[in-house]
Amino acid sequence: MQVKLWINNKEFSDDISPDTILLDYLRSKGFLSVKRGCNTSNCGLCTVLLEGKPILSCSTLAVRVSGLHITTIEGLEKEAEEFGGFLADEGAEQCGFCSPGFIMSVLAMKNELKNPTEDEIKKYLEGNLCRCSGYMGQLRSIKKYLDVKREA
Amino acid sequence: MNIVNKKVRKKDAMSLVTGKPVYTDDIAQDNCLIVKVLRSPHAHALIKDIDIEVAKKVPSIECILTYKDVPNSRFTTAGQTYPEFSPYDRLILDKLIRCVGDPVAIIAGWDEKSVNKSMNLIKVNYEVLEPILDFKEAKDNQIVVHPEEDFKALVDIGADNKRNICASESFKYGNIEEELKNCSHVIEQTYHTKANHQTAMETFRTYTSIDTYGRLNVVTSTQVPFHIRRILANALQIPKSKIRVIKPRIGGGFGSKQSAVSEMFPAIVTLKTGKPAKMIYSRKESLTNGSPRHESEITIRLGADENGIIKAIDMNTLWNAGAYGDHGPTTVGLAGHKAMTIYNKAKAYKFDYEVIYSNTMGAGAFRGYGATQGFFALESAVNELAAKLNIDPTILRMKNMLTQDQVENVMPTYYDEKLKSCTLDKCLIKAKEMINWDEKYPCKDIGNNKVRSVGVAVAMQGSGISYVDVGAVEVRLNDDGFYTLMIGATDMGTGCDTILAQMAADCLDCELDDIIVHGVDTDLSPYDTGSYASSTTYITGMAVVKTCEKLKTKIKAEGARLLGCTENDVEFNGKEVFSLETNKKITLKDIANMSLVGENNYLTASESHYSPTSPPPFMSGIVEIEVDKLTGKVDIIDYVAVVDCGTVINPNLARVQTEGGIVQGIGMTLYEDIVYDENGRMINDSFLQYKIPTRIDAGNIRVEFESSYEPTGPFGAKSIGEIVINTPAPAIANAVYNATKVNIRTLPITSEKIIMGMINTVG
């Protein structure tokens, strides 16, 4: 099946099997930041942006995004570094395996929510699981990051 | 201390937060055989015949292996120091199936679809046997899980495979019956903890290939690279010298990767075919055939006098090994020895255990390593004693537990080790202040059918395994004066690469960036037993301190030689070697550069460390919960943790470890539960059903430290990795009691149990 899509603003055209999962397609193209944690839409590790909105690439067929724009963390290196710095300053990245999906959700949240409360932050990111950090360090880093962004 | 005790970033942080390809599956080469395992649908069965002829014909299939194709020498997958306490009770593929999901055949092909197709075409003729699924009925049952004659225990652990006993022991101190008789108050209760999964976000995975030298190279997500080398040598029956194990970044472990789970399968495929292979466990496979925490049933008799002074503790412990004995004989010991030791003033102790085989999933190491189960039982019993005596449970603890006053005391239930550091009393006092215990205890009805209550628990753990764990370190001086720190300890995300570098930087008076650290490669790294048993900071950290001291002596000697002084005349300040007498000096940079030329000395040092003691870190945990009296729903409002881990090497990393451990403990307490159907199949085998806490479930967590100084540890440090999971279960159970007067003694503490308990209490 023929697909044409943009990954990090670069065009990709391919003949793929209709059952190809977007996560596998992205990894096969070298976007190895995209991680699989569960395969059942539960952990958020495979989060990428579709037209700027977070989606779970483990539960999306690649053909569904034909003609559309996908962003992975490789395409947002500067933003990832900036927020990632706050995360690292809390030591909250720990094993880092959930970081790409989590950071994609945080960056999407920053664009979507204006001055979110702590509860709104938790709700928005509920689908991003982390087994190392206990979430508190992530919350501290998000609040500090948003404060800086607000002042900027 | 310029860098120790500072909140520095992890050395690998920026790679991790920008999604760099650093994990096993990211660095496996593109053209790998995809390895999968056909798993048994039966909990107990004998394979009579396997027909792989049709399956082999699927295009792209490279090999299919059955029990006929693997070595017939038994081994253990437990990553422990040789001789392992875990019995040698496995084969890579066995004719006898002992649990649902046991491997039946290994299939390797060039693409995943073909492998799946081939797997479906394998025909297995099973003689289905009746399973024994209830570990409480397994001892001396006519169903025998390990009937094999070549079952082997390297160490006398009280195993008897024909009776389904994996290990057993009886420990006595004082006269328990006599003491209990004299106690005015005795709590006698049975506590039951369930099996839980570690669920590291990165599932089990391994990539194997044959290198230029004809050796088996294994890139694997593991906590124990050197033990993996031995396990593979045992499993594959090839010399260790033919195996190289490399540990890249790991996506979490929590003990799950202290066993070899995925390693054997691609390894044997690569050996048989000569081709690179990889196996990536699905989440379902990780859940159904991982290495979860051992289920336990602990019956306690706890005796005290009318003033609440604990006189006697008896813990009778039954442990479910499941199908295989990995970590069974060792985890169980901590349930008693760690839990009882915290109440060190009693006159008599008794601790009996039996670890029993059954046809459920094999178990393994999980953060806390058996102490967690023991603390749920004993801390719950102590809370029940407090209720019976009508004493505030924090006050009851202050009367009985290890405190600063007991430093230098011998701990008879802790292998007669002497306590060298302890601020548990300060931890408890601070935790009470933080949560405002005196005002909130025991509970407050806030209307709308909701009750707010508080609950408490204390805990300890160890720092490494005394007399067993070894950590070795090598530090090299490179040109221009920077250092390479070679370690065999395994950073699994906790940051040990960084904290060990922090220690080295302080020892060598240099900046953190002057120290390079490496992941583990068994061909290159100095030997280390691995990252488990809360050993890295304490054991490998001490090896860092010793190695740096040795290297400094060498730097001074070389500086003195180049300056034409005697060694005693010179000092080293991290940047230069100088003489106090003659004013002569030489920079480290010059020494380093000269050390690589001509007659000068290349400077490197290596030391290893083990410890005859395993000093316990301590922790007080107090939780505030809200219980809905109509539904039994429990919400975590606030959790305060105060930890004594000696000197805190990196406050950020220690804090996040604590927060993470508490949330894992909350999951274990409130909902994580491996459930089997009547045929022994794990029912909740995905993240849809096996729920781990989200950020909404975790509530608010606050962490403080009450540092002590451990004289046997590096910079006064003890461990922190494991202790942090031990308080949530008993503290939350206590808070539930304080809110409802219901004692829940079987985990998880579900709403149903609370409501049923309330109905029964009223009735």
PDB file of C-alpha atoms in Angstrom, chain B residues 18-198:
ATOM      1  CA  THR B  18      16.612  13.766  23.742  1.00  0.00           C
ATOM      2  CA  GLY B  19      15.733  10.199  22.814  1.00  0.00           C
ATOM      3  CA  LYS B  20      19.146   9.052  21.631  1.00  0.00           C
ATOM      4  CA  PRO B  21      19.387   5.409  20.478  1.00  0.00           C
ATOM      5  CA  VAL B  22      21.217   3.966  23.467  1.00  0.00           C
ATOM      6  CA  TYR B  23      19.177   0.918  24.524  1.00  0.00           C
ATOM      7  CA  THR B  24      19.616  -2.701  23.451  1.00  0.00           C
ATOM      8  CA  ASP B  25      17.047  -2.736  20.651  1.00  0.00           C
ATOM      9  CA  ASP B  26      18.330   0.602  19.330  1.00  0.00           C
ATOM     10  CA  ILE B  27      21.871  -0.665  18.872  1.00  0.00           C
ATOM     11  CA  ALA B  28      21.063  -4.176  17.598  1.00  0.00           C
ATOM     12  CA  GLN B  29      22.060  -4.402  13.956  1.00  0.00           C
ATOM     13  CA  ASP B  30      19.325  -4.214  11.349  1.00  0.00           C
ATOM     14  CA  ASN B  31      19.813  -7.671   9.897  1.00  0.00           C
ATOM     15  CA  CYS B  32      19.140  -9.836  12.907  1.00  0.00           C
ATOM     16  CA  LEU B  33      17.252 -13.051  13.234  1.00  0.00           C
ATOM     17  CA  ILE B  34      14.025 -12.356  15.115  1.00  0.00           C
ATOM     18  CA  VAL B  35      13.744 -14.870  17.932  1.00  0.00           C
ATOM     19  CA  LYS B  36      10.462 -15.886  19.541  1.00  0.00           C
ATOM     20  CA  VAL B  37       9.425 -18.636  21.861  1.00  0.00           C
ATOM     21  CA  LEU B  38       6.407 -20.915  21.559  1.00  0.00           C
ATOM     22  CA  ARG B  39       4.957 -21.068  25.061  1.00  0.00           C
ATOM     23  CA  SER B  40       2.924 -23.746  26.785  1.00  0.00           C
ATOM     24  CA  PRO B  41      -0.804 -23.178  27.329  1.00  0.00           C
ATOM     25  CA  HIS B  42      -0.714 -25.745  30.142  1.00  0.00           C
ATOM     26  CA  ALA B  43       0.547 -25.254  33.682  1.00  0.00           C
ATOM     27  CA  HIS B  44       1.760 -28.827  33.997  1.00  0.00           C
ATOM     28  CA  ALA B  45       2.358 -31.123  31.061  1.00  0.00           C
ATOM     29  CA  LEU B  46       4.771 -33.520  29.448  1.00  0.00           C
ATOM     30  CA  ILE B  47       5.732 -32.922  25.848  1.00  0.00           C
ATOM     31  CA  LYS B  48       5.241 -36.251  24.079  1.00  0.00           C
ATOM     32  CA  ASP B  49       6.088 -35.050  20.607  1.00  0.00           C
ATOM     33  CA  ILE B  50       6.755 -31.859  18.658  1.00  0.00           C
ATOM     34  CA  ASP B  51       6.281 -31.730  14.894  1.00  0.00           C
ATOM     35  CA  ILE B  52       8.185 -28.800  13.364  1.00  0.00           C
ATOM     36  CA  GLU B  53       8.374 -30.041   9.766  1.00  0.00           C
ATOM     37  CA  VAL B  54       5.656 -27.806   8.326  1.00  0.00           C
ATOM     38  CA  ALA B  55       6.721 -24.841  10.478  1.00  0.00           C
ATOM     39  CA  LYS B  56      10.274 -25.077   9.146  1.00  0.00           C
ATOM     40  CA  LYS B  57       9.033 -24.610   5.596  1.00  0.00           C
ATOM     41  CA  VAL B  58       7.856 -21.033   6.181  1.00  0.00           C
ATOM     42  CA  PRO B  59      10.121 -18.830   4.062  1.00  0.00           C
ATOM     43  CA  SER B  60      12.757 -16.904   6.037  1.00  0.00           C
ATOM     44  CA  ILE B  61      12.741 -19.326   8.983  1.00  0.00           C
ATOM     45  CA  GLU B  62      16.333 -20.073   9.907  1.00  0.00           C
ATOM     46  CA  CYS B  63      15.935 -22.511  12.774  1.00  0.00           C
ATOM     47  CA  ILE B  64      13.470 -24.072  15.181  1.00  0.00           C
ATOM     48  CA  LEU B  65      14.818 -25.609  18.372  1.00  0.00           C
ATOM     49  CA  THR B  66      13.078 -28.014  20.743  1.00  0.00           C
ATOM     50  CA  TYR B  67      14.134 -29.773  23.935  1.00  0.00           C
ATOM     51  CA  LYS B  68      16.009 -32.268  21.736  1.00  0.00           C
ATOM     52  CA  ASP B  69      18.384 -29.516  20.573  1.00  0.00           C
ATOM     53  CA  VAL B  70      19.517 -27.935  23.850  1.00  0.00           C
ATOM     54  CA  PRO B  71      22.146 -28.968  26.434  1.00  0.00           C
ATOM     55  CA  ASN B  72      20.770 -31.223  29.142  1.00  0.00           C
ATOM     56  CA  SER B  73      22.672 -29.714  32.041  1.00  0.00           C
ATOM     57  CA  ARG B  74      20.554 -27.860  34.581  1.00  0.00           C
ATOM     58  CA  PHE B  75      21.265 -24.274  35.599  1.00  0.00           C
ATOM     59  CA  THR B  76      19.692 -21.361  37.453  1.00  0.00           C
ATOM     60  CA  THR B  77      18.790 -18.044  35.855  1.00  0.00           C
ATOM     61  CA  ALA B  78      19.225 -16.226  39.186  1.00  0.00           C
ATOM     62  CA  GLY B  79      21.970 -13.602  38.912  1.00  0.00           C
ATOM     63  CA  GLN B  80      23.834 -14.372  42.118  1.00  0.00           C
ATOM     64  CA  THR B  81      27.407 -14.843  43.188  1.00  0.00           C
ATOM     65  CA  TYR B  82      28.767 -18.366  42.674  1.00  0.00           C
ATOM     66  CA  PRO B  83      27.995 -20.785  44.258  1.00  0.00           C
ATOM     67  CA  GLU B  84      24.428 -19.608  43.874  1.00  0.00           C
ATOM     68  CA  PHE B  85      21.924 -20.372  46.616  1.00  0.00           C
ATOM     69  CA  SER B  86      19.253 -20.823  43.952  1.00  0.00           C
ATOM     70  CA  PRO B  87      19.002 -24.455  42.843  1.00  0.00           C
ATOM     71  CA  TYR B  88      19.972 -25.583  39.366  1.00  0.00           C
ATOM     72  CA  ASP B  89      16.494 -26.611  38.254  1.00  0.00           C
ATOM     73  CA  ARG B  90      16.123 -25.432  34.644  1.00  0.00           C
ATOM     74  CA  LEU B  91      16.954 -26.320  31.074  1.00  0.00           C
ATOM     75  CA  ILE B  92      16.695 -23.861  28.195  1.00  0.00           C
ATOM     76  CA  LEU B  93      13.871 -26.058  26.888  1.00  0.00           C
ATOM     77  CA  ASP B  94      12.520 -28.908  28.977  1.00  0.00           C
ATOM     78  CA  LYS B  95      10.281 -31.845  28.141  1.00  0.00           C
ATOM     79  CA  LEU B  96       8.376 -31.236  31.365  1.00  0.00           C
ATOM     80  CA  ILE B  97       6.269 -28.076  31.438  1.00  0.00           C
ATOM     81  CA  ARG B  98       5.952 -26.513  34.898  1.00  0.00           C
ATOM     82  CA  CYS B  99       3.912 -23.350  34.324  1.00  0.00           C
ATOM     83  CA  VAL B 100       1.811 -21.677  31.675  1.00  0.00           C
ATOM     84  CA  GLY B 101       4.179 -19.926  29.310  1.00  0.00           C
ATOM     85  CA  ASP B 102       7.102 -22.261  29.865  1.00  0.00           C
ATOM     86  CA  PRO B 103       9.116 -22.324  26.623  1.00  0.00           C
ATOM     87  CA  VAL B 104       8.373 -25.227  24.286  1.00  0.00           C
ATOM     88  CA  ALA B 105      10.228 -24.264  21.113  1.00  0.00           C
ATOM     89  CA  ILE B 106      12.497 -21.444  19.922  1.00  0.00           C
ATOM     90  CA  ILE B 107      11.800 -20.066  16.463  1.00  0.00           C
ATOM     91  CA  ALA B 108      14.200 -17.783  14.589  1.00  0.00           C
ATOM     92  CA  GLY B 109      13.578 -16.161  11.239  1.00  0.00           C
ATOM     93  CA  TRP B 110      14.378 -13.028   9.320  1.00  0.00           C
ATOM     94  CA  ASP B 111      11.072 -11.244   9.874  1.00  0.00           C
ATOM     95  CA  GLU B 112       8.527 -11.174  12.644  1.00  0.00           C
ATOM     96  CA  LYS B 113       5.529 -12.156  10.541  1.00  0.00           C
ATOM     97  CA  SER B 114       7.189 -15.335   9.318  1.00  0.00           C
ATOM     98  CA  VAL B 115       8.253 -16.226  12.834  1.00  0.00           C
ATOM     99  CA  ASN B 116       4.686 -15.785  14.078  1.00  0.00           C
ATOM    100  CA  LYS B 117       3.353 -17.851  11.186  1.00  0.00           C
ATOM    101  CA  SER B 118       5.867 -20.593  11.769  1.00  0.00           C
ATOM    102  CA  MET B 119       5.086 -20.645  15.476  1.00  0.00           C
ATOM    103  CA  ASN B 120       1.428 -21.285  14.700  1.00  0.00           C
ATOM    104  CA  LEU B 121       2.363 -24.273  12.515  1.00  0.00           C
ATOM    105  CA  ILE B 122       4.278 -26.147  15.221  1.00  0.00           C
ATOM    106  CA  LYS B 123       2.262 -29.117  16.447  1.00  0.00           C
ATOM    107  CA  VAL B 124       2.843 -30.152  20.037  1.00  0.00           C
ATOM    108  CA  ASN B 125       1.413 -33.310  21.529  1.00  0.00           C
ATOM    109  CA  TYR B 126       1.121 -32.729  25.296  1.00  0.00           C
ATOM    110  CA  GLU B 127       0.265 -35.174  28.012  1.00  0.00           C
ATOM    111  CA  VAL B 128      -1.573 -32.712  30.202  1.00  0.00           C
ATOM    112  CA  LEU B 129      -0.912 -33.257  33.907  1.00  0.00           C
ATOM    113  CA  GLU B 130      -2.833 -31.958  36.878  1.00  0.00           C
ATOM    114  CA  PRO B 131      -1.126 -28.799  38.196  1.00  0.00           C
ATOM    115  CA  ILE B 132      -0.589 -27.769  41.805  1.00  0.00           C
ATOM    116  CA  LEU B 133      -1.450 -24.069  41.803  1.00  0.00           C
ATOM    117  CA  ASP B 134      -1.918 -23.352  45.507  1.00  0.00           C
ATOM    118  CA  PHE B 135       1.500 -23.113  47.122  1.00  0.00           C
ATOM    119  CA  LYS B 136      -0.065 -23.656  50.528  1.00  0.00           C
ATOM    120  CA  GLU B 137      -0.986 -27.186  49.489  1.00  0.00           C
ATOM    121  CA  ALA B 138       2.096 -28.011  47.492  1.00  0.00           C
ATOM    122  CA  LYS B 139       4.383 -29.435  50.172  1.00  0.00           C
ATOM    123  CA  ASP B 140       4.376 -33.241  50.102  1.00  0.00           C
ATOM    124  CA  ASN B 141       1.709 -33.173  47.418  1.00  0.00           C
ATOM    125  CA  GLN B 142       1.501 -36.139  45.067  1.00  0.00           C
ATOM    126  CA  ILE B 143       2.000 -33.688  42.195  1.00  0.00           C
ATOM    127  CA  VAL B 144       5.730 -33.048  42.012  1.00  0.00           C
ATOM    128  CA  VAL B 145       6.951 -29.952  40.194  1.00  0.00           C
ATOM    129  CA  HIS B 146      10.609 -31.022  39.966  1.00  0.00           C
ATOM    130  CA  PRO B 147      10.724 -34.828  39.821  1.00  0.00           C
ATOM    131  CA  GLU B 148      14.019 -34.815  37.871  1.00  0.00           C
ATOM    132  CA  GLU B 149      16.928 -36.798  39.228  1.00  0.00           C
ATOM    133  CA  ASP B 150      19.511 -34.199  38.159  1.00  0.00           C
ATOM    134  CA  PHE B 151      17.992 -31.421  40.321  1.00  0.00           C
ATOM    135  CA  LYS B 152      20.960 -29.808  42.008  1.00  0.00           C
ATOM    136  CA  ALA B 153      21.516 -27.375  44.874  1.00  0.00           C
ATOM    137  CA  LEU B 154      25.126 -26.159  45.083  1.00  0.00           C
ATOM    138  CA  VAL B 155      24.648 -25.031  48.670  1.00  0.00           C
ATOM    139  CA  ASP B 156      22.776 -26.777  51.478  1.00  0.00           C
ATOM    140  CA  ILE B 157      19.574 -24.749  51.483  1.00  0.00           C
ATOM    141  CA  GLY B 158      17.243 -27.398  52.878  1.00  0.00           C
ATOM    142  CA  ALA B 159      15.921 -28.327  49.438  1.00  0.00           C
ATOM    143  CA  ASP B 160      13.978 -31.518  48.772  1.00  0.00           C
ATOM    144  CA  ASN B 161      12.609 -31.473  45.250  1.00  0.00           C
ATOM    145  CA  LYS B 162      10.610 -34.685  45.660  1.00  0.00           C
ATOM    146  CA  ARG B 163       8.601 -32.931  48.395  1.00  0.00           C
ATOM    147  CA  ASN B 164       8.269 -29.646  46.411  1.00  0.00           C
ATOM    148  CA  ILE B 165      10.569 -27.926  48.903  1.00  0.00           C
ATOM    149  CA  CYS B 166      12.935 -25.466  47.260  1.00  0.00           C
ATOM    150  CA  ALA B 167      14.521 -24.328  50.532  1.00  0.00           C
ATOM    151  CA  SER B 168      13.874 -24.374  54.263  1.00  0.00           C
ATOM    152  CA  GLU B 169      15.492 -23.195  57.478  1.00  0.00           C
ATOM    153  CA  SER B 170      14.816 -22.604  61.138  1.00  0.00           C
ATOM    154  CA  PHE B 171      16.410 -19.771  63.122  1.00  0.00           C
ATOM    155  CA  LYS B 172      16.095 -19.477  66.884  1.00  0.00           C
ATOM    156  CA  TYR B 173      17.388 -17.010  69.434  1.00  0.00           C
ATOM    157  CA  GLY B 174      16.356 -17.270  73.069  1.00  0.00           C
ATOM    158  CA  ASN B 175      13.386 -19.283  74.293  1.00  0.00           C
ATOM    159  CA  ILE B 176      10.447 -18.116  72.240  1.00  0.00           C
ATOM    160  CA  GLU B 177       7.738 -20.200  73.940  1.00  0.00           C
ATOM    161  CA  GLU B 178       8.889 -19.184  77.417  1.00  0.00           C
ATOM    162  CA  GLU B 179       8.975 -15.477  76.512  1.00  0.00           C
ATOM    163  CA  LEU B 180       5.580 -15.571  74.806  1.00  0.00           C
ATOM    164  CA  LYS B 181       4.098 -17.250  77.873  1.00  0.00           C
ATOM    165  CA  ASN B 182       5.256 -14.328  80.013  1.00  0.00           C
ATOM    166  CA  CYS B 183       3.889 -11.660  77.671  1.00  0.00           C
ATOM    167  CA  SER B 184       0.743  -9.893  78.736  1.00  0.00           C
ATOM    168  CA  HIS B 185      -0.195  -9.190  75.124  1.00  0.00           C
ATOM    169  CA  VAL B 186       0.332 -11.458  72.125  1.00  0.00           C
ATOM    170  CA  ILE B 187      -0.683 -10.725  68.557  1.00  0.00           C
ATOM    171  CA  GLU B 188      -1.063 -13.881  66.493  1.00  0.00           C
ATOM    172  CA  GLN B 189      -2.023 -13.263  62.894  1.00  0.00           C
ATOM    173  CA  THR B 190      -1.343 -14.440  59.367  1.00  0.00           C
ATOM    174  CA  TYR B 191      -0.431 -11.999  56.605  1.00  0.00           C
ATOM    175  CA  HIS B 192      -0.505 -12.707  52.909  1.00  0.00           C
ATOM    176  CA  THR B 193       1.315 -10.786  50.206  1.00  0.00           C
ATOM    177  CA  LYS B 194       0.774 -11.488  46.520  1.00  0.00           C
ATOM    178  CA  ALA B 195       3.133 -11.737  43.581  1.00  0.00           C
ATOM    179  CA  ASN B 196       3.767  -8.404  41.836  1.00  0.00           C
ATOM    180  CA  HIS B 197       5.620  -7.420  38.713  1.00  0.00           C
ATOM    181  CA  GLN B 198       8.485  -4.970  38.538  1.00  0.00           C
TER     182      GLN B 198
END
